[in-house]
PDB file of C-alpha atoms in Angstrom:
ATOM      1  CA  MET A  11      -3.441   4.312 -11.918  1.00  0.00           C
ATOM      2  CA  THR A  12      -6.151   3.715  -9.356  1.00  0.00           C
ATOM      3  CA  ALA A  13      -9.641   4.755  -8.411  1.00  0.00           C
ATOM      4  CA  ALA A  14     -10.205   7.837  -6.348  1.00  0.00           C
ATOM      5  CA  THR A  15     -10.760   5.825  -3.150  1.00  0.00           C
ATOM      6  CA  TYR A  16      -8.931   2.850  -1.807  1.00  0.00           C
ATOM      7  CA  GLN A  17     -10.946   1.746   1.179  1.00  0.00           C
ATOM      8  CA  TYR A  18     -10.774  -1.861   2.292  1.00  0.00           C
ATOM      9  CA  VAL A  19     -14.593  -2.125   2.269  1.00  0.00           C
ATOM     10  CA  ASP A  20     -17.303  -0.190   0.437  1.00  0.00           C
ATOM     11  CA  LEU A  21     -17.865   2.394   3.159  1.00  0.00           C
ATOM     12  CA  PRO A  22     -19.956   5.368   2.061  1.00  0.00           C
ATOM     13  CA  ASP A  23     -18.859   8.786   3.466  1.00  0.00           C
ATOM     14  CA  ALA A  24     -15.428   7.478   4.553  1.00  0.00           C
ATOM     15  CA  SER A  25     -12.521   9.921   4.101  1.00  0.00           C
ATOM     16  CA  VAL A  26      -8.828   9.442   3.548  1.00  0.00           C
ATOM     17  CA  VAL A  27      -7.335  10.915   6.752  1.00  0.00           C
ATOM     18  CA  THR A  28      -3.998  12.724   6.706  1.00  0.00           C
ATOM     19  CA  THR A  29      -2.252  10.759   9.422  1.00  0.00           C
ATOM     20  CA  ARG A  30       1.373  11.325  10.446  1.00  0.00           C
ATOM     21  CA  ALA A  31       2.285   8.186   8.536  1.00  0.00           C
ATOM     22  CA  LEU A  32       0.575   9.410   5.332  1.00  0.00           C
ATOM     23  CA  LEU A  33       2.242  12.818   5.607  1.00  0.00           C
ATOM     24  CA  THR A  34       5.640  11.096   6.019  1.00  0.00           C
ATOM     25  CA  ALA A  35       4.923   8.731   3.063  1.00  0.00           C
ATOM     26  CA  ARG A  36       3.974  11.725   0.915  1.00  0.00           C
ATOM     27  CA  GLU A  37       7.308  13.377   1.638  1.00  0.00           C
ATOM     28  CA  ASN A  38       9.316  10.173   1.262  1.00  0.00           C
ATOM     29  CA  ILE A  39       7.632   9.201  -2.018  1.00  0.00           C
ATOM     30  CA  THR A  40       8.038  12.678  -3.476  1.00  0.00           C
ATOM     31  CA  ASP A  41      11.741  12.616  -2.635  1.00  0.00           C
ATOM     32  CA  THR A  42      12.147   9.066  -4.002  1.00  0.00           C
ATOM     33  CA  VAL A  43      10.489   9.873  -7.294  1.00  0.00           C
ATOM     34  CA  ALA A  44      12.507  13.057  -7.693  1.00  0.00           C
ATOM     35  CA  ALA A  45      15.693  11.113  -7.140  1.00  0.00           C
ATOM     36  CA  ARG A  46      14.595   8.214  -9.370  1.00  0.00           C
ATOM     37  CA  ALA A  47      15.401   5.947  -6.512  1.00  0.00           C
ATOM     38  CA  MET A  48      13.985   2.970  -4.679  1.00  0.00           C
ATOM     39  CA  MET A  49      12.164   2.923  -1.330  1.00  0.00           C
ATOM     40  CA  CYS A  50      10.512   0.332   0.895  1.00  0.00           C
ATOM     41  CA  ILE A  51       7.327   0.933   2.885  1.00  0.00           C
ATOM     42  CA  HIS A  52       6.593  -1.971   5.221  1.00  0.00           C
ATOM     43  CA  GLY A  53       4.483  -2.896   8.207  1.00  0.00           C
ATOM     44  CA  GLY A  54       1.751  -5.084   9.487  1.00  0.00           C
ATOM     45  CA  ALA A  55      -1.458  -5.951   7.647  1.00  0.00           C
ATOM     46  CA  GLY A  56      -4.153  -3.376   7.878  1.00  0.00           C
ATOM     47  CA  PHE A  57      -1.923  -0.458   8.962  1.00  0.00           C
ATOM     48  CA  GLY A  58      -2.814   1.668   5.859  1.00  0.00           C
ATOM     49  CA  LYS A  59       0.253   1.235   3.785  1.00  0.00           C
ATOM     50  CA  THR A  60      -1.373   0.587   0.444  1.00  0.00           C
ATOM     51  CA  LEU A  61      -4.025   3.236   0.897  1.00  0.00           C
ATOM     52  CA  ALA A  62      -1.461   5.908   1.889  1.00  0.00           C
ATOM     53  CA  VAL A  63       0.901   5.049  -1.018  1.00  0.00           C
ATOM     54  CA  ASN A  64      -1.935   4.988  -3.623  1.00  0.00           C
ATOM     55  CA  THR A  65      -3.167   8.358  -2.288  1.00  0.00           C
ATOM     56  CA  CYS A  66       0.294   9.905  -2.444  1.00  0.00           C
ATOM     57  CA  LEU A  67       1.073   8.509  -5.925  1.00  0.00           C
ATOM     58  CA  ARG A  68      -2.296   9.636  -7.319  1.00  0.00           C
ATOM     59  CA  GLY A  69      -1.254  13.130  -6.198  1.00  0.00           C
ATOM     60  CA  LEU A  70       1.667  12.882  -8.609  1.00  0.00           C
ATOM     61  CA  GLU A  71      -0.445  11.976 -11.614  1.00  0.00           C
ATOM     62  CA  PRO A  72      -0.844  12.829 -14.474  1.00  0.00           C
ATOM     63  CA  GLY A  73       2.582  14.398 -14.565  1.00  0.00           C
ATOM     64  CA  GLU A  74       4.143  11.156 -13.349  1.00  0.00           C
ATOM     65  CA  ASP A  75       3.660   7.919 -15.234  1.00  0.00           C
ATOM     66  CA  VAL A  76       2.815   5.532 -12.409  1.00  0.00           C
ATOM     67  CA  ARG A  77       2.423   1.766 -12.999  1.00  0.00           C
ATOM     68  CA  LYS A  78       1.163  -0.618 -10.376  1.00  0.00           C
ATOM     69  CA  ILE A  79       2.275  -4.241 -10.093  1.00  0.00           C
ATOM     70  CA  THR A  80       0.774  -6.578  -7.494  1.00  0.00           C
ATOM     71  CA  PHE A  81       2.003 -10.093  -6.746  1.00  0.00           C
ATOM     72  CA  ARG A  82      -0.158 -12.772  -5.041  1.00  0.00           C
ATOM     73  CA  ALA A  83       2.343 -15.645  -5.030  1.00  0.00           C
ATOM     74  CA  ARG A  84       6.142 -16.000  -5.019  1.00  0.00           C
ATOM     75  CA  PRO A  85       7.119 -15.011  -8.547  1.00  0.00           C
ATOM     76  CA  THR A  86      10.169 -16.045 -10.548  1.00  0.00           C
ATOM     77  CA  ALA A  87      12.166 -13.526 -12.602  1.00  0.00           C
ATOM     78  CA  ARG A  88      10.205 -14.838 -15.646  1.00  0.00           C
ATOM     79  CA  ALA A  89       6.872 -14.051 -13.885  1.00  0.00           C
ATOM     80  CA  VAL A  90       8.156 -10.533 -13.031  1.00  0.00           C
ATOM     81  CA  ARG A  91       9.032  -9.962 -16.724  1.00  0.00           C
ATOM     82  CA  TYR A  92       5.480 -10.935 -17.712  1.00  0.00           C
ATOM     83  CA  GLU A  93       4.000  -8.605 -15.079  1.00  0.00           C
ATOM     84  CA  LEU A  94       6.159  -5.747 -16.279  1.00  0.00           C
ATOM     85  CA  PHE A  95       5.170  -6.441 -19.856  1.00  0.00           C
ATOM     86  CA  THR A  96       1.518  -6.204 -18.925  1.00  0.00           C
ATOM     87  CA  ALA A  97       1.970  -3.126 -16.667  1.00  0.00           C
ATOM     88  CA  LEU A  98       3.771  -1.214 -19.469  1.00  0.00           C
ATOM     89  CA  ASP A  99       0.969  -2.012 -21.966  1.00  0.00           C
ATOM     90  CA  LEU A 100       3.519  -3.268 -24.465  1.00  0.00           C
ATOM     91  CA  PRO A 101       2.137  -4.415 -27.840  1.00  0.00           C
ATOM     92  CA  GLY A 102       2.401  -7.858 -29.358  1.00  0.00           C
ATOM     93  CA  GLU A 103       3.364 -11.124 -27.752  1.00  0.00           C
ATOM     94  CA  PRO A 104       5.976 -11.323 -24.939  1.00  0.00           C
ATOM     95  CA  PRO A 105       9.403 -12.567 -26.131  1.00  0.00           C
ATOM     96  CA  ARG A 106      10.250 -16.215 -25.399  1.00  0.00           C
ATOM     97  CA  HIS A 107      13.886 -15.763 -24.647  1.00  0.00           C
ATOM     98  CA  PRO A 108      15.030 -13.964 -21.385  1.00  0.00           C
ATOM     99  CA  SER A 109      17.728 -11.895 -23.148  1.00  0.00           C
ATOM    100  CA  GLU A 110      15.233 -10.651 -25.754  1.00  0.00           C
ATOM    101  CA  PHE A 111      12.644  -9.967 -23.089  1.00  0.00           C
ATOM    102  CA  ASP A 112      15.209  -7.967 -21.103  1.00  0.00           C
ATOM    103  CA  ARG A 113      16.135  -5.827 -24.115  1.00  0.00           C
ATOM    104  CA  LEU A 114      12.493  -5.085 -24.847  1.00  0.00           C
ATOM    105  CA  LEU A 115      11.779  -4.026 -21.209  1.00  0.00           C
ATOM    106  CA  LYS A 116      14.934  -1.824 -20.988  1.00  0.00           C
ATOM    107  CA  THR A 117      14.031  -0.115 -24.292  1.00  0.00           C
ATOM    108  CA  ALA A 118      10.497   0.550 -23.116  1.00  0.00           C
ATOM    109  CA  LEU A 119      11.731   1.851 -19.743  1.00  0.00           C
ATOM    110  CA  ALA A 120      14.183   4.220 -21.437  1.00  0.00           C
ATOM    111  CA  GLU A 121      11.368   6.018 -23.288  1.00  0.00           C
ATOM    112  CA  ARG A 122      10.412   8.261 -20.359  1.00  0.00           C
ATOM    113  CA  PRO A 123      10.605   8.489 -16.600  1.00  0.00           C
ATOM    114  CA  ARG A 124       8.281   6.059 -14.768  1.00  0.00           C
ATOM    115  CA  THR A 125       7.411   4.994 -11.231  1.00  0.00           C
ATOM    116  CA  PHE A 126       6.596   1.425 -10.339  1.00  0.00           C
ATOM    117  CA  LEU A 127       4.459   0.696  -7.325  1.00  0.00           C
ATOM    118  CA  VAL A 128       5.223  -2.884  -6.379  1.00  0.00           C
ATOM    119  CA  ASP A 129       2.445  -3.809  -3.965  1.00  0.00           C
ATOM    120  CA  GLU A 130       2.222  -6.961  -1.778  1.00  0.00           C
ATOM    121  CA  ALA A 131       6.063  -7.095  -2.061  1.00  0.00           C
ATOM    122  CA  GLN A 132       6.287  -9.567   0.840  1.00  0.00           C
ATOM    123  CA  TRP A 133       5.641 -12.165  -1.817  1.00  0.00           C
ATOM    124  CA  LEU A 134       8.877 -11.391  -3.676  1.00  0.00           C
ATOM    125  CA  ASN A 135      11.915 -13.621  -3.138  1.00  0.00           C
ATOM    126  CA  GLY A 136      15.532 -12.788  -3.663  1.00  0.00           C
ATOM    127  CA  GLU A 137      15.449 -13.648  -7.369  1.00  0.00           C
ATOM    128  CA  ALA A 138      12.512 -11.240  -8.032  1.00  0.00           C
ATOM    129  CA  PHE A 139      13.947  -8.363  -6.021  1.00  0.00           C
ATOM    130  CA  GLU A 140      17.278  -8.906  -7.856  1.00  0.00           C
ATOM    131  CA  TYR A 141      15.476  -8.552 -11.226  1.00  0.00           C
ATOM    132  CA  PHE A 142      14.030  -5.198 -10.211  1.00  0.00           C
ATOM    133  CA  ARG A 143      17.589  -4.096  -9.126  1.00  0.00           C
ATOM    134  CA  TYR A 144      18.899  -5.274 -12.484  1.00  0.00           C
ATOM    135  CA  LEU A 145      16.474  -3.052 -14.362  1.00  0.00           C
ATOM    136  CA  TRP A 146      16.918  -0.082 -11.984  1.00  0.00           C
ATOM    137  CA  ASP A 147      20.721  -0.265 -12.302  1.00  0.00           C
ATOM    138  CA  GLU A 148      20.592   0.347 -16.082  1.00  0.00           C
ATOM    139  CA  PRO A 149      21.722   3.834 -16.928  1.00  0.00           C
ATOM    140  CA  SER A 150      19.021   4.621 -19.523  1.00  0.00           C
ATOM    141  CA  PRO A 151      15.748   3.975 -17.626  1.00  0.00           C
ATOM    142  CA  GLN A 152      14.694   6.749 -15.328  1.00  0.00           C
ATOM    143  CA  LEU A 153      12.944   4.506 -12.908  1.00  0.00           C
ATOM    144  CA  ALA A 154      11.661   4.983  -9.398  1.00  0.00           C
ATOM    145  CA  ILE A 155      10.414   1.922  -7.516  1.00  0.00           C
ATOM    146  CA  ILE A 156       8.187   1.868  -4.409  1.00  0.00           C
ATOM    147  CA  PHE A 157       8.109  -1.491  -2.727  1.00  0.00           C
ATOM    148  CA  VAL A 158       5.086  -1.882  -0.350  1.00  0.00           C
ATOM    149  CA  GLY A 159       4.622  -4.955   1.773  1.00  0.00           C
ATOM    150  CA  GLY A 160       4.414  -6.711   5.075  1.00  0.00           C
ATOM    151  CA  ALA A 161       7.258  -7.460   7.449  1.00  0.00           C
ATOM    152  CA  GLY A 162       8.469 -10.255   5.164  1.00  0.00           C
ATOM    153  CA  CYS A 163       9.241  -7.629   2.525  1.00  0.00           C
ATOM    154  CA  HIS A 164      11.604  -5.780   4.857  1.00  0.00           C
ATOM    155  CA  THR A 165      13.248  -9.130   5.908  1.00  0.00           C
ATOM    156  CA  VAL A 166      13.892 -10.354   2.390  1.00  0.00           C
ATOM    157  CA  LEU A 167      15.175  -6.921   1.236  1.00  0.00           C
ATOM    158  CA  ARG A 168      17.569  -6.790   4.135  1.00  0.00           C
ATOM    159  CA  ARG A 169      18.957 -10.189   3.184  1.00  0.00           C
ATOM    160  CA  GLU A 170      19.918  -8.870  -0.260  1.00  0.00           C
ATOM    161  CA  PRO A 171      22.782  -6.506   0.330  1.00  0.00           C
ATOM    162  CA  MET A 172      23.181  -5.648  -3.358  1.00  0.00           C
ATOM    163  CA  LEU A 173      19.554  -4.382  -3.290  1.00  0.00           C
ATOM    164  CA  SER A 174      19.134  -3.127   0.216  1.00  0.00           C
ATOM    165  CA  SER A 175      22.192  -0.920  -0.111  1.00  0.00           C
ATOM    166  CA  ARG A 176      20.390   0.820  -3.008  1.00  0.00           C
ATOM    167  CA  VAL A 177      17.134   1.448  -1.116  1.00  0.00           C
ATOM    168  CA  PHE A 178      16.939   5.251  -0.723  1.00  0.00           C
ATOM    169  CA  ILE A 179      14.294   5.422   2.057  1.00  0.00           C
ATOM    170  CA  TRP A 180      12.836   2.892   4.435  1.00  0.00           C
ATOM    171  CA  GLN A 181       9.531   3.656   6.164  1.00  0.00           C
ATOM    172  CA  GLN A 182       7.676   1.434   8.605  1.00  0.00           C
ATOM    173  CA  PHE A 183       3.940   1.724   9.205  1.00  0.00           C
ATOM    174  CA  THR A 184       2.826   0.977  12.741  1.00  0.00           C
ATOM    175  CA  ARG A 185      -0.465   0.931  14.606  1.00  0.00           C
ATOM    176  CA  LEU A 186      -2.207   4.167  15.410  1.00  0.00           C
ATOM    177  CA  THR A 187      -1.449   5.217  19.008  1.00  0.00           C
ATOM    178  CA  PRO A 188      -4.395   5.813  21.373  1.00  0.00           C
ATOM    179  CA  ASP A 189      -3.889   9.554  20.990  1.00  0.00           C
ATOM    180  CA  GLU A 190      -3.836   9.276  17.202  1.00  0.00           C
ATOM    181  CA  VAL A 191      -7.047   7.180  17.256  1.00  0.00           C
ATOM    182  CA  LEU A 192      -8.823  10.041  19.132  1.00  0.00           C
ATOM    183  CA  GLU A 193      -7.457  12.481  16.673  1.00  0.00           C
ATOM    184  CA  VAL A 194      -7.976  10.606  13.483  1.00  0.00           C
ATOM    185  CA  ILE A 195     -11.104   8.384  13.737  1.00  0.00           C
ATOM    186  CA  PRO A 196     -13.633  11.233  14.204  1.00  0.00           C
ATOM    187  CA  LEU A 197     -12.391  12.565  10.841  1.00  0.00           C
ATOM    188  CA  PHE A 198     -12.436   9.081   9.218  1.00  0.00           C
ATOM    189  CA  HIS A 199     -16.200   8.639   9.132  1.00  0.00           C
ATOM    190  CA  PRO A 200     -19.311  10.642  10.277  1.00  0.00           C
ATOM    191  CA  VAL A 201     -20.222   7.662  12.559  1.00  0.00           C
ATOM    192  CA  TRP A 202     -17.458   8.776  14.860  1.00  0.00           C
ATOM    193  CA  ALA A 203     -17.690  12.503  14.369  1.00  0.00           C
ATOM    194  CA  ASP A 204     -19.930  13.102  17.435  1.00  0.00           C
ATOM    195  CA  ALA A 205     -19.081   9.982  19.300  1.00  0.00           C
ATOM    196  CA  ASP A 206     -17.946  10.218  22.975  1.00  0.00           C
ATOM    197  CA  PRO A 207     -14.179   9.913  23.099  1.00  0.00           C
ATOM    198  CA  GLU A 208     -14.552   7.252  25.734  1.00  0.00           C
ATOM    199  CA  ASP A 209     -16.592   5.122  23.286  1.00  0.00           C
ATOM    200  CA  ILE A 210     -13.916   5.530  20.599  1.00  0.00           C
ATOM    201  CA  THR A 211     -11.290   4.443  23.104  1.00  0.00           C
ATOM    202  CA  PHE A 212     -13.538   1.531  24.145  1.00  0.00           C
ATOM    203  CA  ALA A 213     -13.898   0.479  20.482  1.00  0.00           C
ATOM    204  CA  ASP A 214     -10.088   0.705  19.893  1.00  0.00           C
ATOM    205  CA  SER A 215      -9.144  -1.207  22.983  1.00  0.00           C
ATOM    206  CA  HIS A 216     -11.692  -4.008  22.443  1.00  0.00           C
ATOM    207  CA  ALA A 217     -11.698  -4.395  18.692  1.00  0.00           C
ATOM    208  CA  ALA A 218      -9.664  -2.165  16.389  1.00  0.00           C
ATOM    209  CA  HIS A 219      -6.311  -1.969  18.317  1.00  0.00           C
ATOM    210  CA  GLY A 220      -5.010   0.909  16.186  1.00  0.00           C
ATOM    211  CA  ASN A 221      -5.434  -1.013  12.971  1.00  0.00           C
ATOM    212  CA  PHE A 222      -7.005   1.008  10.152  1.00  0.00           C
ATOM    213  CA  ARG A 223      -8.448  -1.973   8.356  1.00  0.00           C
ATOM    214  CA  ALA A 224     -10.054  -3.187  11.579  1.00  0.00           C
ATOM    215  CA  TRP A 225     -11.526   0.384  12.056  1.00  0.00           C
ATOM    216  CA  ALA A 226     -12.990   0.180   8.540  1.00  0.00           C
ATOM    217  CA  GLN A 227     -14.639  -3.178   9.326  1.00  0.00           C
ATOM    218  CA  LEU A 228     -15.907  -1.958  12.650  1.00  0.00           C
ATOM    219  CA  THR A 229     -17.258   1.266  11.115  1.00  0.00           C
ATOM    220  CA  ALA A 230     -19.174  -0.685   8.500  1.00  0.00           C
ATOM    221  CA  HIS A 231     -20.850  -2.825  11.188  1.00  0.00           C
ATOM    222  CA  THR A 232     -21.468   0.123  13.432  1.00  0.00           C
ATOM    223  CA  ARG A 233     -23.123   1.959  10.607  1.00  0.00           C
ATOM    224  CA  THR A 234     -25.376  -0.999   9.962  1.00  0.00           C
ATOM    225  CA  ALA A 235     -26.297  -1.117  13.675  1.00  0.00           C
ATOM    226  CA  LEU A 236     -27.200   2.516  13.754  1.00  0.00           C
ATOM    227  CA  ALA A 237     -29.409   2.156  10.706  1.00  0.00           C
ATOM    228  CA  ARG A 238     -31.186  -0.892  12.112  1.00  0.00           C
ATOM    229  CA  THR A 239     -31.732   0.470  15.650  1.00  0.00           C
ATOM    230  CA  GLY A 240     -32.485   4.080  14.677  1.00  0.00           C
ATOM    231  CA  ARG A 241     -30.186   5.287  17.391  1.00  0.00           C
ATOM    232  CA  PRO A 242     -28.748   8.735  16.765  1.00  0.00           C
ATOM    233  CA  ARG A 243     -25.195   7.975  17.857  1.00  0.00           C
ATOM    234  CA  VAL A 244     -22.792   5.304  18.907  1.00  0.00           C
ATOM    235  CA  ASP A 245     -22.908   3.832  22.353  1.00  0.00           C
ATOM    236  CA  GLN A 246     -21.199   0.901  24.060  1.00  0.00           C
ATOM    237  CA  GLU A 247     -24.170  -1.441  23.793  1.00  0.00           C
ATOM    238  CA  LEU A 248     -24.263  -0.886  20.002  1.00  0.00           C
ATOM    239  CA  LEU A 249     -20.460  -1.298  19.811  1.00  0.00           C
ATOM    240  CA  ARG A 250     -20.690  -4.690  21.583  1.00  0.00           C
ATOM    241  CA  TRP A 251     -23.084  -5.850  18.870  1.00  0.00           C
ATOM    242  CA  ALA A 252     -20.537  -4.762  16.269  1.00  0.00           C
ATOM    243  CA  PHE A 253     -17.692  -6.542  18.130  1.00  0.00           C
ATOM    244  CA  SER A 254     -19.736  -9.805  17.935  1.00  0.00           C
ATOM    245  CA  ARG A 255     -19.340  -9.755  14.171  1.00  0.00           C
ATOM    246  CA  LEU A 256     -15.554  -9.540  14.393  1.00  0.00           C
ATOM    247  CA  ALA A 257     -13.598 -12.675  14.957  1.00  0.00           C
TER     248      ALA A 257
END
């Protein structure tokens, strides 16, 4: 489904850290897939949702057939059909008529159990969400669906009672707390392994703010600063230089 790493930037030596949110996601995803149900993982940008979900789903492969779908604009039901056609690697040309297209997809989905990861789900509107519900409601397909998206994903889903009432598990990703930062960041990258906890707290309060994507960016700049200055470890002067690169 995905590569072995899912970091936001190319960050040598970075590790996927087992945060509380990732452990919860692993349990929730396992239960959702076992129940052939739907779940929604939502939260702010950069909080580690996609990385956590990709990591958890990769742990289910190859026994579970996982297909990833990502939307970058607000799709119609027609666009969703075409994305599913591509994700399922179906042969030939996509059917022209909706009813024929629906039959083809339902037949393909009935072949074996599958899990769809629908990433960037905040771009989905009511029509698109309703189409996923339409497929999931069919008795033949053994389909699990993991919706992952920003706050807009949760808002739109909650507006659709026919769909939201079918969501098996809701999980919200939030910022790392200051205590979690001190626990997790030294494990995230060797740059922070021997850093003074006060410097890690300084970096979080001035730049990263408990956001994992921001920590990845900051780590990349800090790594560059260490290489250029030859300093053996992080200090606040070096961190201020890294902050200057962050808007």
